[in-house]
Structures are given as structure tokens and as C-alpha cells.
Amino acid sequence: MSVLPFDDRDGTIWFDGKLVPWRDARLHVLTHGLHYASCVFEGERAYEGQIFKMTEHNERLVKSAEILGFEIPYSVAEIDAACLQTLQAMKLTDAYVRPVAWRGSEMMGVAAQHNKIHLAIAVWEWPSYFSPELLEKGIRLCWSKWKRPSPETAPTNSKAAGLYMICTLSKHEAERTGYADALMLDYRGQVAECTGANVFLVIDGEIHTPTPDCFLDGITRRTAMELARRRGIKVVERAIWPDDLKKASEIFITGTAAEVTPVGEIGDLKFTVGAITRQMRTDYAAEVRKPARRQSAAE
């Protein structure tokens, strides 16, 4: 990963309807989104100049804002166009795309009903989340002490910035103790997800994954399930308890950043990077490049 500070780079960012120089895309310290987490975002990825499932991501962005009680002043089609405009302006073909929307600085307090809603889109180069060596043997996970909250206590079906606070705490603790990431339980003690990725277990040739009733139903998660079913692999969504991990021969995680990443260890448990995980990685890598190839063929 690059060590360049994100506030000191060359390029342009789409900010409230126009492209601005990267270093000029700034906001005030008394912005409501900073103090009270009235902020939603998406993580999207471009492959060969096409943003994978862009509209699906941006539909979720708009929906997340609605769940948090504000309306983004751009349509999904306009956000799609802005994402592509920014990607082209940055002259990148394989990249990470980050749309983010937040309440501005007109009012400061818990209530800020009349604050302006801002939208920005940044694009930057993003290599593989994990090294090839780590992907070959599988990443190491520990257990997080933080749990995913009940949907009665937080807007868990939104991609809201505030929900990622415990993810940052968990990820930092994992890295401090030599792990790549942390696996989180939910408020009931069931297996939920990693700090930014959904989890899948391979048990007796079937793929099992937690039901996303208190955490985000990832777009990459749904893609992986579709790919598995195309292969004739049975996919089971259900409540998964920590003891169920002992039944798994393979485990992998999915996310826009992580793509399909094998898991080699969770605490004291060890897993192989087996045939199903490898097939899922291969199929996903092909799937994300299909839109670009269709576009090229059309031209």
C-alpha cells in the first residue's frame, strides 16, 4: 500500500458537482459528518476502465443516506457519471473509487436538519489488499472483542461511517498482535463478518455464510454466492456459531478491497486454501473484468 499522505497527492476529486484539484478538496473542522458521523460512503473498484457493479454500489449509497435521514442531491445516474468522469480524469484503469456523502457545517449539534449535503468522489490506484505470498497460504485472523450491534440499536443495513468505528478498533488490535484482520461476532454471539469483509465457510463441499441481518449484505458477497451457484456449489445462508468453524475445511472472505481472500488461521484453528476457495478466486477475477471485455467487443 502507498505511504503517500492522502491529503497531499496530485490529481483531481469530484466535489459537489465539479472536478477540483486534489489538494483543494477540503472541508471545515466543524463539519457535522466529522463530529456526529452523519456520513455514508461506498467502496467501488475499477477493472480495465470499468467500475464493477457501479450502479448497484451507488444505489446503496443513496439508500444508506436515506436510512440516515438525508437525501443526496444527485441521482444515481448522476453519481454513476461522476464516478466515471473522475476515473477518466485520474487516467487510471484499475483503481479504487470512493464516493462519500455527509452533512456540512451550517449547524453544529446533534440535530442538524438544515445542513447542506455534500458529495465527493475520489479515485486512486489500489493494488492487491494482501501480498501474493499471504494469499497463497491464507491470512491469519484473530477474534475481535467488539461485537456487531443489534439492528434495534444501529442502522446496520446502511454503509454508514459510524458503524466502522469498531472495525477500526478491531483491525488495529489485530495488526498489533500480528494478525491480518479480526473476525467479529454479533450481539447474539454468532459469527458476523471481518472488519471490512464477509466470511464464508466450506463444509463438506458446501459454502456456508452468515445471514446478514445485523451487518452489511456485501455486493461482493452476493457476487460470490452467484458465482458458486453457477458452479453447482450449494450455498447455505444461516446462523453460524464459533464452533461451526471447526467443521470447515476452507474459509475465505470477500469484499471490494479484499476481493476473494483465503483464510489460513482463525485463532488456534487452521484451514487449507482448498479447491473451492481457489475456484472462487479465479471465477471472481474473471467476473470483474467481463464488463470491460464486453465494452471492448462493442467498440
CSV table of C-alpha atoms in Angstrom, one decimal:
chain,number,residue,atom,x,y,z
A,1,MET,CA,0.0,0.0,0.0
A,2,SER,CA,1.2,3.5,-0.8
A,3,VAL,CA,2.6,5.6,2.1
A,4,LEU,CA,1.8,8.9,0.4
A,5,PRO,CA,-0.5,11.1,2.6
A,6,PHE,CA,-4.0,11.2,1.1
A,7,ASP,CA,-4.2,14.9,1.6
A,8,ASP,CA,-1.0,15.6,-0.4
A,9,ARG,CA,-1.4,14.0,-3.8
A,10,ASP,CA,-1.6,15.0,-7.4
A,11,GLY,CA,-4.9,14.6,-9.3
A,12,THR,CA,-8.5,15.7,-9.1
A,13,ILE,CA,-11.5,14.9,-6.9
A,14,TRP,CA,-15.2,15.3,-7.9
A,15,PHE,CA,-16.6,17.6,-5.2
A,16,ASP,CA,-20.2,18.9,-5.2
A,17,GLY,CA,-20.7,18.8,-8.9
A,18,LYS,CA,-17.2,19.7,-10.3
A,19,LEU,CA,-13.7,18.4,-10.5
A,20,VAL,CA,-11.3,20.2,-8.2
A,21,PRO,CA,-7.5,19.9,-7.6
A,22,TRP,CA,-6.9,17.0,-5.2
A,23,ARG,CA,-5.3,19.2,-2.5
A,24,ASP,CA,-8.2,21.7,-2.7
A,25,ALA,CA,-10.9,19.1,-1.8
A,26,ARG,CA,-11.2,20.2,1.9
A,27,LEU,CA,-13.9,20.8,4.5
A,28,HIS,CA,-14.3,22.7,7.7
A,29,VAL,CA,-13.3,21.2,11.1
A,30,LEU,CA,-16.8,21.9,12.4
A,31,THR,CA,-18.4,19.6,9.7
A,32,HIS,CA,-21.3,17.7,11.2
A,33,GLY,CA,-20.2,14.5,9.4
A,34,LEU,CA,-16.9,14.6,11.3
A,35,HIS,CA,-18.4,15.1,14.7
A,36,TYR,CA,-21.6,13.1,14.6
A,37,ALA,CA,-20.9,10.5,11.9
A,38,SER,CA,-23.7,11.8,9.6
A,39,CYS,CA,-21.8,10.3,6.7
A,40,VAL,CA,-22.2,7.4,4.3
A,41,PHE,CA,-19.8,6.0,1.7
A,42,GLU,CA,-19.1,3.3,-0.8
A,43,GLY,CA,-16.0,1.3,-1.8
A,44,GLU,CA,-16.0,0.5,-5.5
A,45,ARG,CA,-13.4,-0.9,-7.8
A,46,ALA,CA,-12.5,-0.3,-11.4
A,47,TYR,CA,-11.0,-3.0,-13.6
A,48,GLU,CA,-9.7,-2.2,-17.1
A,49,GLY,CA,-11.5,1.1,-17.0
A,50,GLN,CA,-14.9,-0.2,-16.0
A,51,ILE,CA,-16.3,0.1,-12.4
A,52,PHE,CA,-17.6,-3.2,-11.3
A,53,LYS,CA,-21.3,-3.1,-10.3
A,54,MET,CA,-21.1,0.7,-10.1
A,55,THR,CA,-24.8,1.4,-10.2
A,56,GLU,CA,-25.5,-1.2,-7.5
A,57,HIS,CA,-23.0,0.5,-5.3
A,58,ASN,CA,-24.3,3.9,-5.9
A,59,GLU,CA,-27.9,2.8,-5.3
A,60,ARG,CA,-26.8,1.5,-1.9
A,61,LEU,CA,-25.1,4.9,-1.3
A,62,VAL,CA,-28.3,6.7,-1.9
A,63,LYS,CA,-30.2,4.2,0.2
A,64,SER,CA,-27.7,4.5,3.1
A,65,ALA,CA,-28.2,8.2,3.1
A,66,GLU,CA,-32.0,7.8,3.3
A,67,ILE,CA,-31.6,5.5,6.2
A,68,LEU,CA,-29.5,8.2,8.0
A,69,GLY,CA,-32.2,10.7,7.2
A,70,PHE,CA,-30.8,12.8,4.5
A,71,GLU,CA,-31.0,13.0,0.7
A,72,ILE,CA,-28.0,13.1,-1.6
A,73,PRO,CA,-28.7,16.0,-4.1
A,74,TYR,CA,-27.7,13.8,-7.1
A,75,SER,CA,-29.5,10.9,-8.8
A,76,VAL,CA,-27.9,7.5,-9.1
A,77,ALA,CA,-27.3,8.1,-12.8
A,78,GLU,CA,-25.5,11.4,-12.0
A,79,ILE,CA,-23.4,9.7,-9.4
A,80,ASP,CA,-22.5,7.0,-11.9
A,81,ALA,CA,-21.5,9.6,-14.4
A,82,ALA,CA,-19.4,11.4,-11.8
A,83,CYS,CA,-17.6,8.2,-10.8
A,84,LEU,CA,-16.6,7.6,-14.5
A,85,GLN,CA,-15.7,11.2,-15.0
A,86,THR,CA,-13.3,11.1,-12.0
A,87,LEU,CA,-11.8,7.8,-13.1
A,88,GLN,CA,-11.1,9.2,-16.5
A,89,ALA,CA,-9.7,12.4,-15.1
A,90,MET,CA,-7.3,10.4,-12.9
A,91,LYS,CA,-6.2,8.5,-16.0
A,92,LEU,CA,-6.5,5.2,-14.2
A,93,THR,CA,-7.9,1.9,-15.4
A,94,ASP,CA,-7.5,-0.3,-12.3
A,95,ALA,CA,-8.4,1.7,-9.3
A,96,TYR,CA,-10.4,2.1,-6.1
A,97,VAL,CA,-13.4,4.5,-6.2
A,98,ARG,CA,-14.7,6.2,-3.0
A,99,PRO,CA,-17.9,8.2,-3.2
A,100,VAL,CA,-18.7,9.8,0.2
A,101,ALA,CA,-21.7,11.9,1.3
A,102,TRP,CA,-22.0,13.9,4.5
A,103,ARG,CA,-23.8,16.7,6.4
A,104,GLY,CA,-21.9,20.0,6.2
A,105,SER,CA,-21.1,22.7,8.7
A,106,GLU,CA,-24.1,25.1,8.8
A,107,MET,CA,-25.3,23.8,12.2
A,108,MET,CA,-23.2,22.2,15.0
A,109,GLY,CA,-25.1,19.9,17.4
A,110,VAL,CA,-26.7,16.5,17.4
A,111,ALA,CA,-29.6,18.0,15.3
A,112,ALA,CA,-28.6,19.5,12.0
A,113,GLN,CA,-31.7,19.2,9.9
A,114,HIS,CA,-30.8,22.0,7.5
A,115,ASN,CA,-27.1,21.3,6.9
A,116,LYS,CA,-26.0,21.1,3.3
A,117,ILE,CA,-25.5,17.6,2.0
A,118,HIS,CA,-22.1,17.2,0.2
A,119,LEU,CA,-20.9,14.5,-2.1
A,120,ALA,CA,-17.3,13.8,-3.2
A,121,ILE,CA,-15.7,11.1,-5.3
A,122,ALA,CA,-12.1,10.2,-5.1
A,123,VAL,CA,-10.2,7.6,-7.2
A,124,TRP,CA,-6.8,6.2,-6.6
A,125,GLU,CA,-4.6,3.3,-7.5
A,126,TRP,CA,-5.2,0.3,-5.3
A,127,PRO,CA,-3.0,-2.8,-5.6
A,128,SER,CA,-3.9,-6.2,-4.1
A,129,TYR,CA,-5.1,-5.8,-0.4
A,130,PHE,CA,-2.8,-8.7,0.6
A,131,SER,CA,0.5,-9.9,-0.8
A,132,PRO,CA,0.6,-12.9,-3.2
A,133,GLU,CA,2.5,-14.9,-0.6
A,134,LEU,CA,-0.2,-14.3,2.0
A,135,LEU,CA,-2.9,-15.1,-0.4
A,136,GLU,CA,-1.3,-18.4,-1.2
A,137,LYS,CA,-1.2,-19.6,2.4
A,138,GLY,CA,-4.2,-17.7,3.7
A,139,ILE,CA,-4.4,-14.8,6.0
A,140,ARG,CA,-4.4,-15.1,9.8
A,141,LEU,CA,-7.5,-13.8,11.7
A,142,CYS,CA,-8.0,-13.2,15.5
A,143,TRP,CA,-11.3,-12.7,17.3
A,144,SER,CA,-12.4,-9.2,17.9
A,145,LYS,CA,-13.6,-8.2,21.4
A,146,TRP,CA,-16.1,-5.8,19.7
A,147,LYS,CA,-19.5,-7.2,18.5
A,148,ARG,CA,-21.7,-6.2,15.7
A,149,PRO,CA,-24.8,-4.4,17.2
A,150,SER,CA,-28.4,-5.3,17.0
A,151,PRO,CA,-30.4,-3.6,14.2
A,152,GLU,CA,-32.5,-2.2,17.0
A,153,THR,CA,-29.5,-0.1,18.2
A,154,ALA,CA,-27.9,1.0,15.0
A,155,PRO,CA,-28.7,1.4,11.2
A,156,THR,CA,-26.9,-1.9,10.4
A,157,ASN,CA,-28.2,-2.1,6.8
A,158,SER,CA,-26.5,1.1,5.8
A,159,LYS,CA,-22.9,1.7,4.9
A,160,ALA,CA,-22.6,4.4,7.5
A,161,ALA,CA,-19.2,5.8,8.6
A,162,GLY,CA,-20.1,5.5,12.3
A,163,LEU,CA,-20.5,1.7,12.1
A,164,TYR,CA,-16.9,1.4,11.1
A,165,MET,CA,-15.5,2.7,14.4
A,166,ILE,CA,-15.4,-0.8,16.0
A,167,CYS,CA,-14.0,-2.1,12.8
A,168,THR,CA,-11.0,0.3,13.0
A,169,LEU,CA,-10.5,-0.7,16.7
A,170,SER,CA,-10.7,-4.4,15.9
A,171,LYS,CA,-8.3,-4.1,12.8
A,172,HIS,CA,-5.8,-2.1,14.8
A,173,GLU,CA,-5.7,-4.6,17.6
A,174,ALA,CA,-5.4,-7.5,15.2
A,175,GLU,CA,-2.4,-5.9,13.5
A,176,ARG,CA,-0.7,-5.0,16.8
A,177,THR,CA,-0.8,-8.7,17.7
A,178,GLY,CA,0.5,-10.0,14.3
A,179,TYR,CA,-2.8,-10.8,12.6
A,180,ALA,CA,-4.1,-9.5,9.2
A,181,ASP,CA,-7.7,-8.9,10.4
A,182,ALA,CA,-10.2,-9.7,13.0
A,183,LEU,CA,-13.4,-11.8,12.9
A,184,MET,CA,-16.4,-10.3,14.6
A,185,LEU,CA,-19.3,-11.9,16.4
A,186,ASP,CA,-22.7,-10.2,16.5
A,187,TYR,CA,-24.7,-9.2,19.6
A,188,ARG,CA,-26.0,-12.8,19.9
A,189,GLY,CA,-22.6,-14.4,19.8
A,190,GLN,CA,-22.9,-15.6,16.2
A,191,VAL,CA,-20.2,-15.2,13.6
A,192,ALA,CA,-20.8,-12.0,11.7
A,193,GLU,CA,-18.0,-10.7,9.5
A,194,CYS,CA,-14.5,-9.4,9.4
A,195,THR,CA,-13.8,-5.6,9.8
A,196,GLY,CA,-14.5,-4.9,6.1
A,197,ALA,CA,-15.4,-8.3,4.5
A,198,ASN,CA,-17.9,-11.0,4.7
A,199,VAL,CA,-17.0,-14.6,5.6
A,200,PHE,CA,-17.6,-18.0,4.0
A,201,LEU,CA,-17.1,-21.5,5.3
A,202,VAL,CA,-16.6,-24.6,3.1
A,203,ILE,CA,-18.2,-27.5,4.9
A,204,ASP,CA,-18.5,-30.9,3.2
A,205,GLY,CA,-18.3,-29.3,-0.3
A,206,GLU,CA,-21.0,-26.7,0.5
A,207,ILE,CA,-20.5,-23.0,1.2
A,208,HIS,CA,-22.0,-21.6,4.4
A,209,THR,CA,-22.2,-17.9,5.2
A,210,PRO,CA,-23.9,-15.9,8.0
A,211,THR,CA,-27.3,-14.4,7.4
A,212,PRO,CA,-26.7,-10.6,7.1
A,213,ASP,CA,-29.4,-9.5,9.5
A,214,CYS,CA,-27.2,-7.1,11.5
A,215,PHE,CA,-24.3,-6.3,9.2
A,216,LEU,CA,-23.9,-5.3,5.6
A,217,ASP,CA,-25.0,-7.7,2.8
A,218,GLY,CA,-21.9,-7.1,0.7
A,219,ILE,CA,-22.1,-6.6,-3.0
A,220,THR,CA,-19.0,-8.8,-3.4
A,221,ARG,CA,-20.7,-11.3,-1.0
A,222,ARG,CA,-23.7,-11.6,-3.3
A,223,THR,CA,-21.4,-11.9,-6.3
A,224,ALA,CA,-19.5,-14.7,-4.8
A,225,MET,CA,-22.7,-16.6,-3.9
A,226,GLU,CA,-23.9,-16.2,-7.5
A,227,LEU,CA,-20.6,-17.5,-8.9
A,228,ALA,CA,-20.7,-20.5,-6.5
A,229,ARG,CA,-24.3,-21.4,-7.6
A,230,ARG,CA,-23.2,-21.2,-11.3
A,231,ARG,CA,-20.7,-23.9,-10.5
A,232,GLY,CA,-23.4,-26.0,-8.9
A,233,ILE,CA,-22.0,-25.5,-5.4
A,234,LYS,CA,-24.7,-25.3,-2.8
A,235,VAL,CA,-24.7,-22.1,-0.8
A,236,VAL,CA,-26.3,-22.0,2.7
A,237,GLU,CA,-27.2,-18.8,4.5
A,238,ARG,CA,-27.7,-19.5,8.2
A,239,ALA,CA,-26.8,-18.6,11.7
A,240,ILE,CA,-23.1,-19.6,12.2
A,241,TRP,CA,-21.7,-20.1,15.7
A,242,PRO,CA,-18.0,-20.1,16.6
A,243,ASP,CA,-18.0,-23.9,17.0
A,244,ASP,CA,-19.1,-24.3,13.4
A,245,LEU,CA,-15.7,-23.1,12.3
A,246,LYS,CA,-14.3,-26.4,13.5
A,247,LYS,CA,-16.4,-28.2,10.8
A,248,ALA,CA,-14.9,-26.1,8.0
A,249,SER,CA,-12.1,-27.3,5.7
A,250,GLU,CA,-11.7,-23.9,4.0
A,251,ILE,CA,-12.6,-20.4,4.9
A,252,PHE,CA,-12.5,-17.3,2.7
A,253,ILE,CA,-13.6,-13.7,3.0
A,254,THR,CA,-15.0,-11.3,0.3
A,255,GLY,CA,-15.1,-7.5,-0.1
A,256,THR,CA,-14.4,-4.8,-2.7
A,257,ALA,CA,-10.9,-4.3,-1.3
A,258,ALA,CA,-10.3,-7.9,-0.3
A,259,GLU,CA,-11.9,-9.4,-3.4
A,260,VAL,CA,-11.8,-13.2,-2.6
A,261,THR,CA,-9.2,-13.8,0.1
A,262,PRO,CA,-8.4,-17.2,1.7
A,263,VAL,CA,-8.1,-17.6,5.4
A,264,GLY,CA,-5.3,-19.9,6.8
A,265,GLU,CA,-5.9,-19.4,10.6
A,266,ILE,CA,-8.5,-18.1,13.0
A,267,GLY,CA,-7.1,-18.1,16.5
A,268,ASP,CA,-6.0,-21.7,17.1
A,269,LEU,CA,-7.9,-23.2,14.1
A,270,LYS,CA,-6.1,-23.8,10.8
A,271,PHE,CA,-7.5,-24.1,7.3
A,272,THR,CA,-6.3,-25.1,3.9
A,273,VAL,CA,-6.5,-22.9,0.8
A,274,GLY,CA,-8.5,-25.6,-1.0
A,275,ALA,CA,-10.1,-26.2,-4.4
A,276,ILE,CA,-13.3,-24.3,-3.8
A,277,THR,CA,-11.5,-21.2,-2.5
A,278,ARG,CA,-9.1,-21.2,-5.4
A,279,GLN,CA,-12.0,-21.7,-7.9
A,280,MET,CA,-13.9,-18.7,-6.3
A,281,ARG,CA,-10.8,-16.5,-6.6
A,282,THR,CA,-10.4,-17.5,-10.3
A,283,ASP,CA,-14.1,-17.0,-11.1
A,284,TYR,CA,-14.3,-13.6,-9.3
A,285,ALA,CA,-11.2,-12.3,-11.1
A,286,ALA,CA,-12.8,-13.3,-14.4
A,287,GLU,CA,-16.2,-11.8,-13.5
A,288,VAL,CA,-15.0,-8.4,-12.6
A,289,ARG,CA,-13.4,-8.0,-16.0
A,290,LYS,CA,-16.4,-9.1,-18.0
A,291,PRO,CA,-17.9,-5.6,-18.3
A,292,ALA,CA,-14.6,-4.2,-19.7
A,293,ARG,CA,-14.4,-7.0,-22.2
A,294,ARG,CA,-18.0,-6.6,-23.3
A,295,GLN,CA,-17.3,-2.8,-23.8
A,296,SER,CA,-14.2,-3.6,-25.8
A,297,ALA,CA,-16.0,-6.0,-28.0
A,298,ALA,CA,-18.8,-3.5,-28.6
A,299,GLU,CA,-16.3,-0.9,-29.8
